[in-house]
Structure formats: structure tokens, C-alpha cells
mmCIF file with all atom_site columns, C-alpha atoms in Angstrom:
data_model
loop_
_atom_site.group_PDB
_atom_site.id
_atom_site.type_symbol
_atom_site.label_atom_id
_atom_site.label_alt_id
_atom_site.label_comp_id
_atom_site.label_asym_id
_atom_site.label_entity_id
_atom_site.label_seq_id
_atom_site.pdbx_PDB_ins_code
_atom_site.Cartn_x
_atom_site.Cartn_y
_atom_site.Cartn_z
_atom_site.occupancy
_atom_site.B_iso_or_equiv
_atom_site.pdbx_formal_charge
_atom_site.auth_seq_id
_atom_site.auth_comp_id
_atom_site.auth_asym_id
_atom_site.auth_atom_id
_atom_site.pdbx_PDB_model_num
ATOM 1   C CA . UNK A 1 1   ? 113.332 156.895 57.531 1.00 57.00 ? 1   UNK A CA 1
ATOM 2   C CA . UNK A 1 2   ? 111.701 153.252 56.511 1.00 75.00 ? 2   UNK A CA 1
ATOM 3   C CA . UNK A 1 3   ? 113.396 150.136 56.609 1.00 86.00 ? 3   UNK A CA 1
ATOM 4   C CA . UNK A 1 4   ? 114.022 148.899 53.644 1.00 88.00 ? 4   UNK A CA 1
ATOM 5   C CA . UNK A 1 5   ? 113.473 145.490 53.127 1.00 92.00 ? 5   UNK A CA 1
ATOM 6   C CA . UNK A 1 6   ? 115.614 142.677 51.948 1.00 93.00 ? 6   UNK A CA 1
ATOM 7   C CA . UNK A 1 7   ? 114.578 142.946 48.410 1.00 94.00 ? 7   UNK A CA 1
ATOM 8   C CA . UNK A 1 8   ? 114.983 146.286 48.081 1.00 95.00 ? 8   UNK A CA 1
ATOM 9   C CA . UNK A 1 9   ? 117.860 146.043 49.509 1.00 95.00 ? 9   UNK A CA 1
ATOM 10  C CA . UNK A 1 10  ? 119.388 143.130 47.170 1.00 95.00 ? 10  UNK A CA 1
ATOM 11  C CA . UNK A 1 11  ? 117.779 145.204 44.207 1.00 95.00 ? 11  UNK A CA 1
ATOM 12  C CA . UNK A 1 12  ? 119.867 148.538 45.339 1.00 96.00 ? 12  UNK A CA 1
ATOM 13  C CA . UNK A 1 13  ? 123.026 146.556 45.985 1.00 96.00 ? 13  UNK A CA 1
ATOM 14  C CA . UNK A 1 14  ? 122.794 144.753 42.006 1.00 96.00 ? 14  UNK A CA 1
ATOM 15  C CA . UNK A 1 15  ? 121.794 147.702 40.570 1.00 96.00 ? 15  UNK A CA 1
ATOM 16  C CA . UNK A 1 16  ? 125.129 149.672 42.493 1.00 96.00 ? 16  UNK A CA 1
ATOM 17  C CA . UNK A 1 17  ? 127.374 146.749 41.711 1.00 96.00 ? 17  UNK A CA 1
ATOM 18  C CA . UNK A 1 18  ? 126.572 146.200 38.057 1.00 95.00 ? 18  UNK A CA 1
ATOM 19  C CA . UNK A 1 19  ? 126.865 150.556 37.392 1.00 96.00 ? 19  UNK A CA 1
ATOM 20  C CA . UNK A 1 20  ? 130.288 149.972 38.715 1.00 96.00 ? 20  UNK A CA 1
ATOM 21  C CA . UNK A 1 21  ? 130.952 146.840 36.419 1.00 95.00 ? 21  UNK A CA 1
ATOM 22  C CA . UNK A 1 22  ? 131.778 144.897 39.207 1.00 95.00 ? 22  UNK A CA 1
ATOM 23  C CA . UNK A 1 23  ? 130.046 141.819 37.775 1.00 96.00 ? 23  UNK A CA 1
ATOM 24  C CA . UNK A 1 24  ? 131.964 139.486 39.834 1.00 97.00 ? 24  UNK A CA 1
ATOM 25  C CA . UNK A 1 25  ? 132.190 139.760 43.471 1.00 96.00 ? 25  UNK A CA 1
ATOM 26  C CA . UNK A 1 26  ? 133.055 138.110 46.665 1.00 95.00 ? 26  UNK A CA 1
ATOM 27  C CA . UNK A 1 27  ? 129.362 136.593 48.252 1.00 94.00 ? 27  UNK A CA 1
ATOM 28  C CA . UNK A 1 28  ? 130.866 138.063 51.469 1.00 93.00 ? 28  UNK A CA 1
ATOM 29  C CA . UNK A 1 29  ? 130.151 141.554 49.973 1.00 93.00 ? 29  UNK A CA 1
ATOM 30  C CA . UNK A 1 30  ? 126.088 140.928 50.653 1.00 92.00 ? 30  UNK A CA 1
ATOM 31  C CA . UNK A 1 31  ? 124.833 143.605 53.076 1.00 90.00 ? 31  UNK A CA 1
ATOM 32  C CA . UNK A 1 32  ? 123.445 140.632 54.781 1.00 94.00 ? 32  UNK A CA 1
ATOM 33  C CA . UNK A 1 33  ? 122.279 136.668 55.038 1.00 95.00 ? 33  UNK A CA 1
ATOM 34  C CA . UNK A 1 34  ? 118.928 137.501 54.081 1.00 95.00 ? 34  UNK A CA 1
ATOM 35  C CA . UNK A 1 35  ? 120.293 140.116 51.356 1.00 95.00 ? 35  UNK A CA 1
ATOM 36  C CA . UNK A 1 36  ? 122.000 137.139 50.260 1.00 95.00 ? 36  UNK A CA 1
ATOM 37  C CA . UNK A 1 37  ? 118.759 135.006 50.264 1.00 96.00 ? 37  UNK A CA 1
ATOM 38  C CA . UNK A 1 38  ? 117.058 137.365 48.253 1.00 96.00 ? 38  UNK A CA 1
ATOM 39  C CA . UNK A 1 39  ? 119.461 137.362 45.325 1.00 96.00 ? 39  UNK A CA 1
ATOM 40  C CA . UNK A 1 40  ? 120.282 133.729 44.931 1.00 95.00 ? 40  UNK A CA 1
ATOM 41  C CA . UNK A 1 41  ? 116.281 133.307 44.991 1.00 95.00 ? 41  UNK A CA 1
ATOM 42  C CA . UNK A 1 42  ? 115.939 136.340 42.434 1.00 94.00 ? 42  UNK A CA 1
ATOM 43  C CA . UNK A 1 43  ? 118.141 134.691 40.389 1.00 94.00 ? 43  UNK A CA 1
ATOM 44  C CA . UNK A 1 44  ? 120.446 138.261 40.315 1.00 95.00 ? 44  UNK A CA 1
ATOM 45  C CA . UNK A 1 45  ? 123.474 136.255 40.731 1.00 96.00 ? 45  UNK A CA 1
ATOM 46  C CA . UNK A 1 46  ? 125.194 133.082 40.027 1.00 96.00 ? 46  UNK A CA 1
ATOM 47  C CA . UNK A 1 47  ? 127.114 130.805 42.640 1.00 95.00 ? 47  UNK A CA 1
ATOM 48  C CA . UNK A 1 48  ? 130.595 129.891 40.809 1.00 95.00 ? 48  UNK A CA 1
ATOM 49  C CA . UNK A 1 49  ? 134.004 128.547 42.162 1.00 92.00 ? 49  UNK A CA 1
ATOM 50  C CA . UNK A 1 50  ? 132.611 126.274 45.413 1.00 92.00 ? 50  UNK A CA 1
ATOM 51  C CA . UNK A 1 51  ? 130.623 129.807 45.856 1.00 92.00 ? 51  UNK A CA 1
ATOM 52  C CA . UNK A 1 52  ? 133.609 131.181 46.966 1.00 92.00 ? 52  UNK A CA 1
ATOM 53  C CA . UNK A 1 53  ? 132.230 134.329 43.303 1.00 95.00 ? 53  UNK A CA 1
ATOM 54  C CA . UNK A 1 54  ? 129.511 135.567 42.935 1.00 97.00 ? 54  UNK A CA 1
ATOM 55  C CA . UNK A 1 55  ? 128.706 136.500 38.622 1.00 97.00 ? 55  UNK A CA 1
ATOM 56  C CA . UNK A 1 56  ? 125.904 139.225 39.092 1.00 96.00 ? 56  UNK A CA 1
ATOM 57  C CA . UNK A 1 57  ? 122.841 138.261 36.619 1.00 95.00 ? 57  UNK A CA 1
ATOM 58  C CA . UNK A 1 58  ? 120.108 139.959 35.260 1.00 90.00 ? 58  UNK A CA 1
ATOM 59  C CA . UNK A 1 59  ? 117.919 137.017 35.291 1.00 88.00 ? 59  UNK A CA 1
ATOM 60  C CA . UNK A 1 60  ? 118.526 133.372 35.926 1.00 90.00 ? 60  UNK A CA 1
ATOM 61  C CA . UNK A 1 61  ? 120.595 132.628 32.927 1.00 91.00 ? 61  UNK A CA 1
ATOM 62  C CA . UNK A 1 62  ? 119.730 129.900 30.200 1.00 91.00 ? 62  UNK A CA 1
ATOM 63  C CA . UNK A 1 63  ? 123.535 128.578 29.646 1.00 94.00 ? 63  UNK A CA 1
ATOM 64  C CA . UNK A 1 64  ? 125.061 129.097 32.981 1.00 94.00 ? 64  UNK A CA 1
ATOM 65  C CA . UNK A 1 65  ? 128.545 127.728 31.548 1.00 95.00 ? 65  UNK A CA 1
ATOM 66  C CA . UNK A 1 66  ? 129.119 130.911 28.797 1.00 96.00 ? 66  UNK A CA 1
ATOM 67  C CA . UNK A 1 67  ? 127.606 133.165 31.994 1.00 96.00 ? 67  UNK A CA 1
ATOM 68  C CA . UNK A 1 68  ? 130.959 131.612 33.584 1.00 96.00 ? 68  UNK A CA 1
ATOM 69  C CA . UNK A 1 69  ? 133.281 131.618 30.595 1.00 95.00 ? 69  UNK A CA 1
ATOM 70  C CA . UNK A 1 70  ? 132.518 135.249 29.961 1.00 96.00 ? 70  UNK A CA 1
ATOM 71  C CA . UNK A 1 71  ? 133.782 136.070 33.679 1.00 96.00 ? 71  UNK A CA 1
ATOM 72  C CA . UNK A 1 72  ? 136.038 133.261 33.340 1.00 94.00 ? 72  UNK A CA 1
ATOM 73  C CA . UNK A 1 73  ? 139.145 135.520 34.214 1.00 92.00 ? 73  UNK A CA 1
ATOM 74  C CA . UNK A 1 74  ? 137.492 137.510 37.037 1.00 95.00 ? 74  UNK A CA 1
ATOM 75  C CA . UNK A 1 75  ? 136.550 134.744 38.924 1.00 94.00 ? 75  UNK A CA 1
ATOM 76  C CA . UNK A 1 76  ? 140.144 133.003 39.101 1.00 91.00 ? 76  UNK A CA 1
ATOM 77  C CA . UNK A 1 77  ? 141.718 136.793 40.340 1.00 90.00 ? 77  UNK A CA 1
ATOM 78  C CA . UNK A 1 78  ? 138.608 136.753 42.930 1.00 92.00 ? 78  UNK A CA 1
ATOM 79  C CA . UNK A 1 79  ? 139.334 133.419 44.361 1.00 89.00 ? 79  UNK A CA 1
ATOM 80  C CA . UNK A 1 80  ? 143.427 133.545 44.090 1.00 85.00 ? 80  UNK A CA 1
ATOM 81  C CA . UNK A 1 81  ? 143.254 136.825 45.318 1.00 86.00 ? 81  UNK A CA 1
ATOM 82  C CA . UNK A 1 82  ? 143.859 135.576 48.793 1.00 83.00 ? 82  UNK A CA 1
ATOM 83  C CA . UNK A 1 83  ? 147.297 134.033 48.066 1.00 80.00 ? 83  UNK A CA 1
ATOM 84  C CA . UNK A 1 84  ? 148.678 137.569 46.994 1.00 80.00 ? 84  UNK A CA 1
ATOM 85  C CA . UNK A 1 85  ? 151.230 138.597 46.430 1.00 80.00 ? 85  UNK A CA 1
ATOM 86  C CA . UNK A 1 86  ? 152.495 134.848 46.110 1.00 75.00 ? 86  UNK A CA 1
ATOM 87  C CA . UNK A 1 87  ? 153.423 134.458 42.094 1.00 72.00 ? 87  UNK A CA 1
ATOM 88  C CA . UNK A 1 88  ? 154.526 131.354 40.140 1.00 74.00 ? 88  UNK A CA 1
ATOM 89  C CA . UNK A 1 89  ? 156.745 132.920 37.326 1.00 76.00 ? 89  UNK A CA 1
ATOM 90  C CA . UNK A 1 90  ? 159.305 131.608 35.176 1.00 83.00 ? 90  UNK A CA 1
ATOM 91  C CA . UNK A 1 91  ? 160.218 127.780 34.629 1.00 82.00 ? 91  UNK A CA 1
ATOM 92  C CA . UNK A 1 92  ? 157.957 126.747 37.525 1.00 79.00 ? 92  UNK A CA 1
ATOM 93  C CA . UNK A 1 93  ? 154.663 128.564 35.741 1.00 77.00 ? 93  UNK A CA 1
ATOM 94  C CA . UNK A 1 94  ? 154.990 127.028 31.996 1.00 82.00 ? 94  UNK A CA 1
ATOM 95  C CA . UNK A 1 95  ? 155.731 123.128 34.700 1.00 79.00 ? 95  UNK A CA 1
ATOM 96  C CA . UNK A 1 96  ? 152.279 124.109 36.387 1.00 77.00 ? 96  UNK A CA 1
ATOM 97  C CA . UNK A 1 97  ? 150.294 125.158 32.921 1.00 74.00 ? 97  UNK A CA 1
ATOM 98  C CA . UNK A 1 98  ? 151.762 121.909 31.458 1.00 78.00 ? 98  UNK A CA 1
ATOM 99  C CA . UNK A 1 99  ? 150.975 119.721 34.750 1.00 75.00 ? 99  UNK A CA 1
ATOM 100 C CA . UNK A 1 100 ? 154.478 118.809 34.613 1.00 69.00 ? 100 UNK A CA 1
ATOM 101 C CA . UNK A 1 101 ? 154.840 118.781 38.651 1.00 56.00 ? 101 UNK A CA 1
#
């Protein structure tokens, strides 16, 4: 069997990522550096958050803020998801929305 290369590669992970809906992801998912290359150069996704997310594209996008207020949402879970289970509820949540510290 051939070796694909790194384009084909970054072509078959999009295309397997966006089918799922998984529009955001974690840049760590990338088969590979150059994989990673490939797509940031493509323009098939969008550094976000420090690029700690990933927001898959289907071309470079013309207004990259709505790209990033349309996956607003996703993007937070992706990069608080490493703090779970921790949870600010109650009195202490409606301080922090307010920046009442």
C-alpha cells in the first residue's frame, strides 16, 4: 500500500472530522506535525483560544470573528475541559459572571 502524503492525509482527516460534526477539536488530534502544517497552510482550520482549538474550515474564512462566535461555546468546553470535573455553581458562579471576586 502507498504512503499517503501529508495532504492527503490532512484532506482525509477534515473530511472524517467535519462528517462527524466535530468542527472543533483539540490541534493535538493532528495525525502529525506535518499533518498539522498542511492544514493551517490549507487554510482547513482556524487557530482559536492561544491555539489551544482548532475550528475546522472549509476555506480560509473572510470574518474569522463570526467563524469563532458560531463555535463560540465549543471552544470554551474544549479548553476548560481539562479542569473537569471542577464546577463553579451557586453564589460563587453568578460572583465570577459578574466579576465580583
Amino acid at each position: 500500500m502507498q504512503r499517503q502524503s501529508p495532504i492527503e492525509q490532512a484532506r482525509r482527516w477534515w473530511k472524517a472530522h467535519a462528517d462527524a460534526g466535530h468542527y472543533v477539536v483539540s490541534p493535538t488530534a493532528a495525525p502529525s506535525a506535518a499533518v498539522a502544517r498542511v492544514l493551517r497552510q490549507e487554510g482547513l482550520v482556524m487557530d482559536v483560544a492561544g491555539k489551544r482549538a482548532w475550528i475546522l474550515t472549509s476555506e480560509r474564512p473572510l470574518d474569522r470573528r463570526a467563524v469563532f462566535i458560531a463555535n463560540y461555546w465549543p471552544v470554551v468546553a474544549l479548553a476548560l475541559g481539562r479542569y473537569e470535573p471542577a464546577a463553579i455553581a451557586g453564589l460563587g458562579a453568578v460572583k465570577l459572571h459578574l466579576e465580583d471576586f
